Amino acid sequence: MVNELEFEKPLVQLKEKINELKKFTADSDVDLSMEIEKLEQRLAKLEEDIYINIKPWDRVQIARHPERPTTLDYISELFDQFIELHGDRLYGDDHAIVGGVAFYRGKPVTVIGHQRGKGTKENIRRNFGMPHPEGYRKALRLMKQAEKFNRPIICFIDTKGAYPGKAAEERGQSEAIARNLFEMAGLTVPIVCIVIGEGGSGGALALGIGNHVHMLENSTYSVISPEGAASILWKDASLAKKAAESMKITAPDLKELGVIDQIVPEVKGGAHRGVKDQAAQVDSVLFQSLRELSKLSSDQLITHRHEKFQKIGAHTVLTEML
């Protein structure tokens, strides 16, 4: 059974009431069909109100849902003959990032993505989707390989952020992220990035320098978590909901700001409610992106990427006054 989120509790309670009445009707001679019909109409109206008027903090909760589809879920649904490749050829293999070669609609591609676990044991093995520097170096190795063999690169972003531990810093976490940003900007093949869950800080951006950057409807993308922002602004992490309202971290906000290119619609209630249906939505956007980008030359792809990121945000050029 899918875990229900806090804002969905009124729906759960109403569904339970309907099921109780249906069971009572089946076990007795009392006809409650009219009452059940009224409750079902009320349920439909309530669902519409909740999911249409969803709040930023609700989207944060959906993005963090333990059953939300991961990179490997989308790989199994969208790609054929996926061969996972391991290691950065410098230190080791990081299970928080998966990547390899596959076929997408009959054409070879390189697929890379953050991978969090499902369940305690896998989460520990995947470090809860928070990569060490060797994870980013593995990703870069695969990107360079893709460039060598002229394969498009598809990145799935889903991480709270890069792992901030002492060992990761000692092995060059900041340098690894910065290197990915620098190298991705100049790759000569199409790069499509899709935020499928949480997109946290530089740990997400290290896989996010693409010609097209898309987001699932209930994903988030930000420089810091709402809890972290609340701790800095108000010295109180419990005000995360308030922070989420003002941070502009949701897909609609980021589309309006020009940070992302397209919002990928989600199954009602979140992607975890229908992996196959959600994969079909991702497939549609991914196919469109690759078709558009395949028309560009290597130089045009680099220029397109540079211009895309230069347009983000607002700045003022100051001239030196004599």
mmCIF file with all atom_site columns, C-alpha atoms in Angstrom, residues 211-312:
data_model
loop_
_atom_site.group_PDB
_atom_site.id
_atom_site.type_symbol
_atom_site.label_atom_id
_atom_site.label_alt_id
_atom_site.label_comp_id
_atom_site.label_asym_id
_atom_site.label_entity_id
_atom_site.label_seq_id
_atom_site.pdbx_PDB_ins_code
_atom_site.Cartn_x
_atom_site.Cartn_y
_atom_site.Cartn_z
_atom_site.occupancy
_atom_site.B_iso_or_equiv
_atom_site.pdbx_formal_charge
_atom_site.auth_seq_id
_atom_site.auth_comp_id
_atom_site.auth_asym_id
_atom_site.auth_atom_id
_atom_site.pdbx_PDB_model_num
ATOM 1   C CA . ASN A 1 211 ? 20.895 21.799 -23.122 1.00 0.00 ? 211 ASN A CA 1
ATOM 2   C CA . HIS A 1 212 ? 17.436 21.036 -21.789 1.00 0.00 ? 212 HIS A CA 1
ATOM 3   C CA . VAL A 1 213 ? 16.578 20.841 -18.080 1.00 0.00 ? 213 VAL A CA 1
ATOM 4   C CA . HIS A 1 214 ? 13.147 19.475 -17.193 1.00 0.00 ? 214 HIS A CA 1
ATOM 5   C CA . MET A 1 215 ? 11.390 18.818 -13.886 1.00 0.00 ? 215 MET A CA 1
ATOM 6   C CA . LEU A 1 216 ? 8.666  16.493 -12.778 1.00 0.00 ? 216 LEU A CA 1
ATOM 7   C CA . GLU A 1 217 ? 5.647  18.450 -11.587 1.00 0.00 ? 217 GLU A CA 1
ATOM 8   C CA . ASN A 1 218 ? 6.176  17.669 -7.891  1.00 0.00 ? 218 ASN A CA 1
ATOM 9   C CA . SER A 1 219 ? 9.969  17.759 -7.811  1.00 0.00 ? 219 SER A CA 1
ATOM 10  C CA . THR A 1 220 ? 12.048 20.467 -6.132  1.00 0.00 ? 220 THR A CA 1
ATOM 11  C CA . TYR A 1 221 ? 15.286 22.177 -7.186  1.00 0.00 ? 221 TYR A CA 1
ATOM 12  C CA . SER A 1 222 ? 17.113 24.575 -4.881  1.00 0.00 ? 222 SER A CA 1
ATOM 13  C CA . VAL A 1 223 ? 20.436 25.675 -3.402  1.00 0.00 ? 223 VAL A CA 1
ATOM 14  C CA . ILE A 1 224 ? 19.408 24.486 0.049   1.00 0.00 ? 224 ILE A CA 1
ATOM 15  C CA . SER A 1 225 ? 16.642 22.474 1.702   1.00 0.00 ? 225 SER A CA 1
ATOM 16  C CA . PRO A 1 226 ? 13.709 24.293 3.334   1.00 0.00 ? 226 PRO A CA 1
ATOM 17  C CA . GLU A 1 227 ? 14.945 23.022 6.719   1.00 0.00 ? 227 GLU A CA 1
ATOM 18  C CA . GLY A 1 228 ? 18.424 24.424 6.050   1.00 0.00 ? 228 GLY A CA 1
ATOM 19  C CA . ALA A 1 229 ? 17.042 27.762 4.905   1.00 0.00 ? 229 ALA A CA 1
ATOM 20  C CA . ALA A 1 230 ? 14.821 28.013 7.979   1.00 0.00 ? 230 ALA A CA 1
ATOM 21  C CA . SER A 1 231 ? 17.771 27.240 10.248  1.00 0.00 ? 231 SER A CA 1
ATOM 22  C CA . ILE A 1 232 ? 19.794 30.053 8.678   1.00 0.00 ? 232 ILE A CA 1
ATOM 23  C CA . LEU A 1 233 ? 17.027 32.643 8.411   1.00 0.00 ? 233 LEU A CA 1
ATOM 24  C CA . TRP A 1 234 ? 15.143 32.038 11.642  1.00 0.00 ? 234 TRP A CA 1
ATOM 25  C CA . LYS A 1 235 ? 17.387 29.668 13.618  1.00 0.00 ? 235 LYS A CA 1
ATOM 26  C CA . ASP A 1 236 ? 14.521 27.179 13.619  1.00 0.00 ? 236 ASP A CA 1
ATOM 27  C CA . ALA A 1 237 ? 14.334 24.199 11.234  1.00 0.00 ? 237 ALA A CA 1
ATOM 28  C CA . SER A 1 238 ? 10.701 23.612 12.215  1.00 0.00 ? 238 SER A CA 1
ATOM 29  C CA . LEU A 1 239 ? 9.786  26.636 10.076  1.00 0.00 ? 239 LEU A CA 1
ATOM 30  C CA . ALA A 1 240 ? 10.677 24.695 6.924   1.00 0.00 ? 240 ALA A CA 1
ATOM 31  C CA . LYS A 1 241 ? 7.116  24.971 5.622   1.00 0.00 ? 241 LYS A CA 1
ATOM 32  C CA . LYS A 1 242 ? 7.330  28.768 5.805   1.00 0.00 ? 242 LYS A CA 1
ATOM 33  C CA . ALA A 1 243 ? 10.694 28.700 4.021   1.00 0.00 ? 243 ALA A CA 1
ATOM 34  C CA . ALA A 1 244 ? 9.364  26.471 1.245   1.00 0.00 ? 244 ALA A CA 1
ATOM 35  C CA . GLU A 1 245 ? 6.647  29.027 0.509   1.00 0.00 ? 245 GLU A CA 1
ATOM 36  C CA . SER A 1 246 ? 9.198  31.764 -0.223  1.00 0.00 ? 246 SER A CA 1
ATOM 37  C CA . MET A 1 247 ? 12.133 29.867 -1.786  1.00 0.00 ? 247 MET A CA 1
ATOM 38  C CA . LYS A 1 248 ? 10.650 29.350 -5.276  1.00 0.00 ? 248 LYS A CA 1
ATOM 39  C CA . ILE A 1 249 ? 11.822 25.731 -5.422  1.00 0.00 ? 249 ILE A CA 1
ATOM 40  C CA . THR A 1 250 ? 8.901  24.088 -7.239  1.00 0.00 ? 250 THR A CA 1
ATOM 41  C CA . ALA A 1 251 ? 8.622  23.309 -10.938 1.00 0.00 ? 251 ALA A CA 1
ATOM 42  C CA . PRO A 1 252 ? 6.015  26.029 -11.675 1.00 0.00 ? 252 PRO A CA 1
ATOM 43  C CA . ASP A 1 253 ? 8.195  28.637 -9.950  1.00 0.00 ? 253 ASP A CA 1
ATOM 44  C CA . LEU A 1 254 ? 11.357 27.582 -11.756 1.00 0.00 ? 254 LEU A CA 1
ATOM 45  C CA . LYS A 1 255 ? 9.609  27.431 -15.133 1.00 0.00 ? 255 LYS A CA 1
ATOM 46  C CA . GLU A 1 256 ? 8.462  31.014 -14.607 1.00 0.00 ? 256 GLU A CA 1
ATOM 47  C CA . LEU A 1 257 ? 12.004 32.056 -13.655 1.00 0.00 ? 257 LEU A CA 1
ATOM 48  C CA . GLY A 1 258 ? 13.481 30.379 -16.740 1.00 0.00 ? 258 GLY A CA 1
ATOM 49  C CA . VAL A 1 259 ? 15.598 27.907 -14.768 1.00 0.00 ? 259 VAL A CA 1
ATOM 50  C CA . ILE A 1 260 ? 13.938 24.868 -16.362 1.00 0.00 ? 260 ILE A CA 1
ATOM 51  C CA . ASP A 1 261 ? 12.581 24.280 -19.844 1.00 0.00 ? 261 ASP A CA 1
ATOM 52  C CA . GLN A 1 262 ? 9.544  22.085 -19.309 1.00 0.00 ? 262 GLN A CA 1
ATOM 53  C CA . ILE A 1 263 ? 7.372  20.671 -16.530 1.00 0.00 ? 263 ILE A CA 1
ATOM 54  C CA . VAL A 1 264 ? 6.698  16.945 -16.814 1.00 0.00 ? 264 VAL A CA 1
ATOM 55  C CA . PRO A 1 265 ? 3.109  16.248 -15.650 1.00 0.00 ? 265 PRO A CA 1
ATOM 56  C CA . GLU A 1 266 ? 2.752  13.736 -12.829 1.00 0.00 ? 266 GLU A CA 1
ATOM 57  C CA . VAL A 1 267 ? 0.210  11.078 -12.044 1.00 0.00 ? 267 VAL A CA 1
ATOM 58  C CA . LYS A 1 268 ? -2.471 12.482 -9.696  1.00 0.00 ? 268 LYS A CA 1
ATOM 59  C CA . GLY A 1 269 ? -1.093 12.284 -6.174  1.00 0.00 ? 269 GLY A CA 1
ATOM 60  C CA . GLY A 1 270 ? 2.520  11.897 -7.278  1.00 0.00 ? 270 GLY A CA 1
ATOM 61  C CA . ALA A 1 271 ? 4.743  9.730  -9.466  1.00 0.00 ? 271 ALA A CA 1
ATOM 62  C CA . HIS A 1 272 ? 4.784  6.953  -6.857  1.00 0.00 ? 272 HIS A CA 1
ATOM 63  C CA . ARG A 1 273 ? 1.146  6.161  -7.691  1.00 0.00 ? 273 ARG A CA 1
ATOM 64  C CA . GLY A 1 274 ? 1.920  4.904  -11.182 1.00 0.00 ? 274 GLY A CA 1
ATOM 65  C CA . VAL A 1 275 ? 5.486  4.238  -12.286 1.00 0.00 ? 275 VAL A CA 1
ATOM 66  C CA . LYS A 1 276 ? 4.596  3.071  -15.796 1.00 0.00 ? 276 LYS A CA 1
ATOM 67  C CA . ASP A 1 277 ? 2.280  6.014  -16.451 1.00 0.00 ? 277 ASP A CA 1
ATOM 68  C CA . GLN A 1 278 ? 4.897  8.397  -15.096 1.00 0.00 ? 278 GLN A CA 1
ATOM 69  C CA . ALA A 1 279 ? 7.615  6.858  -17.244 1.00 0.00 ? 279 ALA A CA 1
ATOM 70  C CA . ALA A 1 280 ? 5.393  7.422  -20.287 1.00 0.00 ? 280 ALA A CA 1
ATOM 71  C CA . GLN A 1 281 ? 5.206  11.142 -19.428 1.00 0.00 ? 281 GLN A CA 1
ATOM 72  C CA . VAL A 1 282 ? 9.001  11.311 -19.085 1.00 0.00 ? 282 VAL A CA 1
ATOM 73  C CA . ASP A 1 283 ? 9.397  9.402  -22.346 1.00 0.00 ? 283 ASP A CA 1
ATOM 74  C CA . SER A 1 284 ? 7.335  11.962 -24.243 1.00 0.00 ? 284 SER A CA 1
ATOM 75  C CA . VAL A 1 285 ? 9.415  14.923 -23.018 1.00 0.00 ? 285 VAL A CA 1
ATOM 76  C CA . LEU A 1 286 ? 12.721 13.083 -23.441 1.00 0.00 ? 286 LEU A CA 1
ATOM 77  C CA . PHE A 1 287 ? 11.945 12.062 -27.017 1.00 0.00 ? 287 PHE A CA 1
ATOM 78  C CA . GLN A 1 288 ? 10.985 15.622 -27.930 1.00 0.00 ? 288 GLN A CA 1
ATOM 79  C CA . SER A 1 289 ? 14.204 17.020 -26.428 1.00 0.00 ? 289 SER A CA 1
ATOM 80  C CA . LEU A 1 290 ? 16.509 14.553 -28.161 1.00 0.00 ? 290 LEU A CA 1
ATOM 81  C CA . ARG A 1 291 ? 14.751 15.111 -31.470 1.00 0.00 ? 291 ARG A CA 1
ATOM 82  C CA . GLU A 1 292 ? 15.259 18.886 -31.205 1.00 0.00 ? 292 GLU A CA 1
ATOM 83  C CA . LEU A 1 293 ? 18.871 18.678 -30.031 1.00 0.00 ? 293 LEU A CA 1
ATOM 84  C CA . SER A 1 294 ? 19.886 16.110 -32.657 1.00 0.00 ? 294 SER A CA 1
ATOM 85  C CA . LYS A 1 295 ? 19.488 18.834 -35.280 1.00 0.00 ? 295 LYS A CA 1
ATOM 86  C CA . LEU A 1 296 ? 22.294 20.922 -33.729 1.00 0.00 ? 296 LEU A CA 1
ATOM 87  C CA . SER A 1 297 ? 25.992 20.613 -34.552 1.00 0.00 ? 297 SER A CA 1
ATOM 88  C CA . SER A 1 298 ? 28.633 20.164 -31.841 1.00 0.00 ? 298 SER A CA 1
ATOM 89  C CA . ASP A 1 299 ? 29.449 23.871 -31.793 1.00 0.00 ? 299 ASP A CA 1
ATOM 90  C CA . GLN A 1 300 ? 25.764 24.785 -31.754 1.00 0.00 ? 300 GLN A CA 1
ATOM 91  C CA . LEU A 1 301 ? 25.147 22.474 -28.783 1.00 0.00 ? 301 LEU A CA 1
ATOM 92  C CA . ILE A 1 302 ? 27.880 24.198 -26.765 1.00 0.00 ? 302 ILE A CA 1
ATOM 93  C CA . THR A 1 303 ? 26.622 27.656 -27.719 1.00 0.00 ? 303 THR A CA 1
ATOM 94  C CA . HIS A 1 304 ? 23.041 26.634 -26.933 1.00 0.00 ? 304 HIS A CA 1
ATOM 95  C CA . ARG A 1 305 ? 24.102 25.432 -23.466 1.00 0.00 ? 305 ARG A CA 1
ATOM 96  C CA . HIS A 1 306 ? 26.092 28.571 -22.704 1.00 0.00 ? 306 HIS A CA 1
ATOM 97  C CA . GLU A 1 307 ? 23.293 30.891 -23.799 1.00 0.00 ? 307 GLU A CA 1
ATOM 98  C CA . LYS A 1 308 ? 20.726 28.938 -21.786 1.00 0.00 ? 308 LYS A CA 1
ATOM 99  C CA . PHE A 1 309 ? 22.556 29.426 -18.488 1.00 0.00 ? 309 PHE A CA 1
ATOM 100 C CA . GLN A 1 310 ? 23.587 33.005 -19.227 1.00 0.00 ? 310 GLN A CA 1
ATOM 101 C CA . LYS A 1 311 ? 19.905 33.940 -19.516 1.00 0.00 ? 311 LYS A CA 1
ATOM 102 C CA . ILE A 1 312 ? 19.055 32.650 -16.043 1.00 0.00 ? 312 ILE A CA 1
#
